[in-house]
CSV table of C-alpha atoms in Angstrom, one decimal:
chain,number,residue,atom,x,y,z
A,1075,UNK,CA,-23.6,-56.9,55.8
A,1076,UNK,CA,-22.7,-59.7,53.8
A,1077,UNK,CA,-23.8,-62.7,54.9
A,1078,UNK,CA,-22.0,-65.7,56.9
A,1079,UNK,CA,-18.6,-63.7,56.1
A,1080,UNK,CA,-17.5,-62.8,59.9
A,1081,UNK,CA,-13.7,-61.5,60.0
A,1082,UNK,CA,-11.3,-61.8,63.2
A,1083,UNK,CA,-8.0,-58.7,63.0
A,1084,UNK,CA,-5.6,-59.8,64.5
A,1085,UNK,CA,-2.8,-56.7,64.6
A,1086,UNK,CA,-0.4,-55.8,67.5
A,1087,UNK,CA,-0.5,-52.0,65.6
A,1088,UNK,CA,-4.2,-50.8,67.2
A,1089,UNK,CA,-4.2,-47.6,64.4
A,1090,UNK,CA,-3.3,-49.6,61.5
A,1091,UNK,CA,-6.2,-52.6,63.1
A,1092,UNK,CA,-8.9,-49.6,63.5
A,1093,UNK,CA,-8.2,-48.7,60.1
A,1094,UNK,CA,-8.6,-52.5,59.5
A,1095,UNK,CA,-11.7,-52.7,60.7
A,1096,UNK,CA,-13.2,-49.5,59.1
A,1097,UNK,CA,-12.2,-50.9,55.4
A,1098,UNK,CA,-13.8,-54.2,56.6
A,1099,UNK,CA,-17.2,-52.2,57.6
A,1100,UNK,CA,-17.0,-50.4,54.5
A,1101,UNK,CA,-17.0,-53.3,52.7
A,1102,UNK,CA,-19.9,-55.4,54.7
A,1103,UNK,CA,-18.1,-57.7,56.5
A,1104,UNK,CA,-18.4,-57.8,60.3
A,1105,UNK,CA,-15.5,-57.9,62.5
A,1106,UNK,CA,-16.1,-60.3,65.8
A,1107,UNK,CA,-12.9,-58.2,67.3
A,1108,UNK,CA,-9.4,-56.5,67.7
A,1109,UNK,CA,-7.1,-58.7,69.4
A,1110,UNK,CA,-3.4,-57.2,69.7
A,1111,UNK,CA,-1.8,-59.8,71.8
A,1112,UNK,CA,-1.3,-63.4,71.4
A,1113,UNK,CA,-2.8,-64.8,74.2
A,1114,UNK,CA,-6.5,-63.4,73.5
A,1115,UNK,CA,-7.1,-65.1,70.3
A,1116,UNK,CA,-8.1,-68.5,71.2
A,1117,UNK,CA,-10.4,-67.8,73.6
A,1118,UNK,CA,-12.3,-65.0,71.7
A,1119,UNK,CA,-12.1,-67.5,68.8
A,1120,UNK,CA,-13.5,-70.2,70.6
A,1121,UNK,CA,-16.4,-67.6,71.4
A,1122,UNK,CA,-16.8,-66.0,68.4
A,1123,UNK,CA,-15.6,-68.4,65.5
A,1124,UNK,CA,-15.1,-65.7,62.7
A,1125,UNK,CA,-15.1,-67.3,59.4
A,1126,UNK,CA,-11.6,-65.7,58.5
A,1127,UNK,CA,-8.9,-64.7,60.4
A,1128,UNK,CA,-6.7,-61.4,58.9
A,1129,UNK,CA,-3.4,-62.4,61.4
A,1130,UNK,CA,-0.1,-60.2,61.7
A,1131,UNK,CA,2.8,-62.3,61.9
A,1132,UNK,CA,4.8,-60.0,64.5
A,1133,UNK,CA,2.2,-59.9,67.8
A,1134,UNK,CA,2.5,-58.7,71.3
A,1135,UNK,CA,2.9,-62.3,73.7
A,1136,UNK,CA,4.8,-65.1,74.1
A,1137,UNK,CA,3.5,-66.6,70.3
A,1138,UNK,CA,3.7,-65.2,66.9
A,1139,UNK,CA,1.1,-65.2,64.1
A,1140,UNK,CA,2.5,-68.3,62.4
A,1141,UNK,CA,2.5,-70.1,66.2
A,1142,UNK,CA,-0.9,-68.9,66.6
A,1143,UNK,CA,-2.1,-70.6,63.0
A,1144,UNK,CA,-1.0,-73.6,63.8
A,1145,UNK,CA,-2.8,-73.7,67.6
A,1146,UNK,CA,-5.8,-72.5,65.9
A,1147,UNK,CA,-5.5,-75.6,62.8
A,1148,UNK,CA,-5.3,-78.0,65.5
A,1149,UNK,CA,-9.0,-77.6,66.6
A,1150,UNK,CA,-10.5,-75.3,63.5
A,1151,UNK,CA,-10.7,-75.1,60.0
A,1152,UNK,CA,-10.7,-71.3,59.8
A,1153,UNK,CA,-9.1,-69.6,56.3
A,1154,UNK,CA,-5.9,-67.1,57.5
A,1155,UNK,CA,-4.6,-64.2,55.8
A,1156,UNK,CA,-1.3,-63.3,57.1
A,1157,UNK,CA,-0.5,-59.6,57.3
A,1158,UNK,CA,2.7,-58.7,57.5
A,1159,UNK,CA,5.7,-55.8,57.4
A,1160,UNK,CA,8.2,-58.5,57.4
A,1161,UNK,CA,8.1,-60.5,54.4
A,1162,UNK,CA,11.9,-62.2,54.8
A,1163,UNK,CA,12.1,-65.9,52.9
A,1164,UNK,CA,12.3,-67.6,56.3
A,1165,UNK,CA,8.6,-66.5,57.7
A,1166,UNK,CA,7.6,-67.0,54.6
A,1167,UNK,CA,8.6,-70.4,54.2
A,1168,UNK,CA,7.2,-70.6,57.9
A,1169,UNK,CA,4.2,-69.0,57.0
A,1170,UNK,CA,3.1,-71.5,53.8
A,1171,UNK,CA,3.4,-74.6,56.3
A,1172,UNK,CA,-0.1,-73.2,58.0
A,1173,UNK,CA,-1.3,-73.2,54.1
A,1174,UNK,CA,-2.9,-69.8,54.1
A,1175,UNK,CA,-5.8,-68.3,51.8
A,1176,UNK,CA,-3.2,-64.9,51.2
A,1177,UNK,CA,-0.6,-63.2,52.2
A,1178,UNK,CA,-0.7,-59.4,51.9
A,1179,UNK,CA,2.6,-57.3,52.7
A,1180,UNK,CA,2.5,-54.3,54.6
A,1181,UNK,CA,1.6,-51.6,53.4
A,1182,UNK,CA,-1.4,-52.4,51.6
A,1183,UNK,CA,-4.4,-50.9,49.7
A,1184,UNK,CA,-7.9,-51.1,50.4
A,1185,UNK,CA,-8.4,-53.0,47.0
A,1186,UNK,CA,-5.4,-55.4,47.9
A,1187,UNK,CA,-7.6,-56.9,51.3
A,1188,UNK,CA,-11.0,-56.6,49.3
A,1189,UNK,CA,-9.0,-58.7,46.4
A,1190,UNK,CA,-7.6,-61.3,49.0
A,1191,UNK,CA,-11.4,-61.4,51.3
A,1192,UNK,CA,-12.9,-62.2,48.2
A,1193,UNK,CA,-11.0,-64.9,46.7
A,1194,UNK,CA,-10.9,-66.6,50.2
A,1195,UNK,CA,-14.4,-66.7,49.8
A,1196,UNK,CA,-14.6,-68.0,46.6
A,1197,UNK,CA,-11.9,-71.0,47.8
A,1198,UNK,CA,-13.9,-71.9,50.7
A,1199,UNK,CA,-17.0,-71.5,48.9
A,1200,UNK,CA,-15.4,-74.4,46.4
A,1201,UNK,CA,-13.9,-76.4,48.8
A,1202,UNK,CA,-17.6,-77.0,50.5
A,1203,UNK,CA,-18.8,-77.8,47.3
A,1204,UNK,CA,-16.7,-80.3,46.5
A,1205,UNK,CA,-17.3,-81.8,50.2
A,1206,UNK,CA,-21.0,-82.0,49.7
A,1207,UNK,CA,-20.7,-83.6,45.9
A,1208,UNK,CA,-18.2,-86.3,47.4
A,1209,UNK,CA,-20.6,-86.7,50.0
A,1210,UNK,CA,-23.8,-87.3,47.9
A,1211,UNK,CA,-22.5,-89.1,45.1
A,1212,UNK,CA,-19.9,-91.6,47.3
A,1213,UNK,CA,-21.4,-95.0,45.8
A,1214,UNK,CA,-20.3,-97.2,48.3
A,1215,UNK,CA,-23.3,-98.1,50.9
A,1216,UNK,CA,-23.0,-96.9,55.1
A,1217,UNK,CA,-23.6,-100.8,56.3
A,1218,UNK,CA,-25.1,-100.5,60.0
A,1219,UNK,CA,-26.3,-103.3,62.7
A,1220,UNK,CA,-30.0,-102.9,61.6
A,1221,UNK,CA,-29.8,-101.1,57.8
A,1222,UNK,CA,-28.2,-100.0,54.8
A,1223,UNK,CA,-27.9,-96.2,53.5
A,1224,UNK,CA,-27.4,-96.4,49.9
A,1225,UNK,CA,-27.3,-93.5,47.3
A,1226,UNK,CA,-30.2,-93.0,44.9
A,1227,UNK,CA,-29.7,-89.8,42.5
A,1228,UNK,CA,-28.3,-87.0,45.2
A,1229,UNK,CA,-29.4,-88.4,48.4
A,1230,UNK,CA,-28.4,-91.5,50.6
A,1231,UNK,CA,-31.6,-93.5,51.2
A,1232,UNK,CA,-32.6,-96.0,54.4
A,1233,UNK,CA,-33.1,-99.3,53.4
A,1234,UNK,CA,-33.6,-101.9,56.7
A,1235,UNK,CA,-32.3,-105.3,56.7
A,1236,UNK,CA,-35.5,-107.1,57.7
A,1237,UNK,CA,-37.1,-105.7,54.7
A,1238,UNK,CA,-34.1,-106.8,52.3
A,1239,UNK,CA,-35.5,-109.9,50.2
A,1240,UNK,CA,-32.6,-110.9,48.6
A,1241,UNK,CA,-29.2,-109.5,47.2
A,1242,UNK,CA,-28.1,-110.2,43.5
A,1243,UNK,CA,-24.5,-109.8,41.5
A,1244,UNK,CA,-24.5,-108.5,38.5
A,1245,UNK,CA,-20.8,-108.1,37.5
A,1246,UNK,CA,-19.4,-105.1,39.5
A,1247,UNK,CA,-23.2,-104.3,40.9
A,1248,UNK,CA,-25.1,-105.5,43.3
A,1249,UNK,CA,-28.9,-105.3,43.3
A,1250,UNK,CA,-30.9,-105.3,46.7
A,1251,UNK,CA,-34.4,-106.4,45.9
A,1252,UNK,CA,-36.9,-105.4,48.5
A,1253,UNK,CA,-40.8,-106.2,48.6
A,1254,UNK,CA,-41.3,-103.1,46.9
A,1255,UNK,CA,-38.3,-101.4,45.5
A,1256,UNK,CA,-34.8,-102.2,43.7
A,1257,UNK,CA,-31.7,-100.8,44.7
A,1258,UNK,CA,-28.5,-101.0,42.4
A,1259,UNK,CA,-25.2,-100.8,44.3
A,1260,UNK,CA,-21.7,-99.9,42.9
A,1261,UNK,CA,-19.7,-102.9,44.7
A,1262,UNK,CA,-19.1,-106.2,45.0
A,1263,UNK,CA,-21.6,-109.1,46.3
A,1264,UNK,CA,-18.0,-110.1,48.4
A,1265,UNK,CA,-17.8,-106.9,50.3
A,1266,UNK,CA,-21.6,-107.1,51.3
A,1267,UNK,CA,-21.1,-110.1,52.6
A,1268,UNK,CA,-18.2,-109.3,55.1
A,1269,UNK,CA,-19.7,-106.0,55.8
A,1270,UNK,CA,-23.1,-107.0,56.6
A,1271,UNK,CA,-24.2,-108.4,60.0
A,1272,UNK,CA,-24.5,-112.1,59.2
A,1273,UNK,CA,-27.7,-113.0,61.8
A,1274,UNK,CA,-30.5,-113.5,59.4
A,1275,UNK,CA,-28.5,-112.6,56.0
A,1276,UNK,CA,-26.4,-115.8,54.1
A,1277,UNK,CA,-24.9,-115.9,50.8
A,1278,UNK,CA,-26.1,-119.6,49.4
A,1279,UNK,CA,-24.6,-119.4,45.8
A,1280,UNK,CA,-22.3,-117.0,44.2
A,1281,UNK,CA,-24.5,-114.7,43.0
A,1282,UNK,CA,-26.9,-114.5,45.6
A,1283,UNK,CA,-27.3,-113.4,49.6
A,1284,UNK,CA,-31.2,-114.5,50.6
A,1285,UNK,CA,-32.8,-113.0,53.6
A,1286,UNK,CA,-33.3,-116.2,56.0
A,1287,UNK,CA,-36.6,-115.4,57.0
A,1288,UNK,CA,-38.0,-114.7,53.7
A,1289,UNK,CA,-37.5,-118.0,52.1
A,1290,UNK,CA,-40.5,-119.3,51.4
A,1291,UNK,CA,-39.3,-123.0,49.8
A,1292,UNK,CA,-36.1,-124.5,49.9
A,1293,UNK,CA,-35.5,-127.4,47.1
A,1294,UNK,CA,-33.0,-129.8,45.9
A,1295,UNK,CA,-31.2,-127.1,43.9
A,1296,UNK,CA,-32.8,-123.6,44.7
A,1297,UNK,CA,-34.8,-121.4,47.6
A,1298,UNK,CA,-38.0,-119.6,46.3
A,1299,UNK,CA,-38.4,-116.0,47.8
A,1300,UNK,CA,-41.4,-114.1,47.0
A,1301,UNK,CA,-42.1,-116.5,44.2
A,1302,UNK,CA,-38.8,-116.0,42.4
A,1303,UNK,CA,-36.8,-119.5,42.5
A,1304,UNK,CA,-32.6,-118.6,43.6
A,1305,UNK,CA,-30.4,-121.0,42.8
A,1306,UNK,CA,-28.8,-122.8,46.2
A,1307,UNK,CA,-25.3,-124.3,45.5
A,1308,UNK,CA,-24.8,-127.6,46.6
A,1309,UNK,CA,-21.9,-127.2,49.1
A,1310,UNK,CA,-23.8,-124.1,50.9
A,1311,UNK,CA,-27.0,-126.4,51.4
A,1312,UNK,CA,-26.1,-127.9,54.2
A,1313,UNK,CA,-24.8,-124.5,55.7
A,1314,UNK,CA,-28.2,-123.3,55.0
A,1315,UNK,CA,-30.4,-125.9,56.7
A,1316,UNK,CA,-28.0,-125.5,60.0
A,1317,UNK,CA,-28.7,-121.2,59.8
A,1318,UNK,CA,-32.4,-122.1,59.2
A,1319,UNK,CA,-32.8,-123.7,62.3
A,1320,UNK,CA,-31.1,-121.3,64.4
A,1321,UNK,CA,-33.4,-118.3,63.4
């Protein structure tokens, strides 16, 4: 049986869906079910969720195939391939709108559904890929009440906000320095600032955002955290001293 490759017939014919089902067995796939009537599909999918659906156009019910797809689209993401004796432009055209993985007219050969199973898989199989990459390698950080995720190489590390020392610009980057690590960020020292929670964090010159209850000196013209001097612009000073007081 091949793995994670569960297939749903939908067929109103029950000889040509048994004969379905054999080819589908022959081939290792397992079949969740016959269903010959409209009104059976959603609740045996919402039992079995097969991973493809093989659906007739022309069913038994108040609801055709293409009806069906669209029912099924609206709560999940489940590849169809339409089987059908009717091939006419107009359920055709009817057909694409539910963006299938294939369409195989009626009659068919056992090598035709093998084709069309297969390269469903292979779409799917591609279309998660592409999900996970975008996932992994998004650059910009998840800013929550308490922390930051930010990507390093292919995963999306926890950085908190109490531990956050200061945040630097460097052009197009921003650099989160923490006690013990550094943490370059593709994006702008403006869009931390409006996306981070604004309690203990304060941007005091245009290159810098200082953790308020790191600050270990505060002079005419700069902070020191951690024994690094950050340069405080003179307008934000006063700002500065008013935060201080408040943590």
């Amino acid at each position: 049986m091949k793995k994670n490759n569960t297939i749903l017939i939908v067929e109103d014919e029950m000889i040509i869906a048994a004969n379905i089902s054999l080819q589908l067995s022959h081939l290792g796939y397992e079949v969740t079910g016959i269903i010959t009537k409209s009104d059976g599909i959603m609740p045996h999918i919402a039992q079995f969720v097969p991973d493809i659906i093989l659906m007739d156009i022309n069913l038994k019910g108040n609801l055709d195939g293409i009806e069906v797809a669209h029912l099924i689209q609206k709560e999940y993401k489940i590849p169809i391939i339409y089987l059908t004796a009717n091939s006419d432009e107009v359920n055709f055209n009817r057909a694409k709108e539910t963006n299938p993985y294939a369409f195989i007219s009626k009659p068919f050969k056992k090598l035709d559904l093998q084709r069309a199973i297969e390269l469903t898989i292979i779409r799917v199989q591609e279309e998660q890929s592409r999900e996970k990459h975008a996932d992994l390698t998004t650059d910009e950080p998840y800013i929550l009440s308490d922390c930051i995720f930010v990507r390093s190489h292919d995963k999306m590390v926890k950085v908190c906000i109490e531990n956050i020392l200061y945040i630097e610009a460097e052009r197009n980057y921003c650099k989160i320095h923490c006690k013990d690590k550094e943490h370059l960020l593709v994006t702008t020292l403006k869009y931390l600032e409006e996306k981070l929670p604004a309690n203990n964090l304060m941007r005091i010159h245009r290159s810098f955002i200082v953790n308020l209850h790191h600050i270990d000196e505060i002079a005419t013209s700069h902070v020191v955290i951690g024994k690094k001097a950050i340069p405080l612009s003179a307008e934000l000073k006063k700002q500065l001293l008013l935060h201080i007081q408040k943590v």
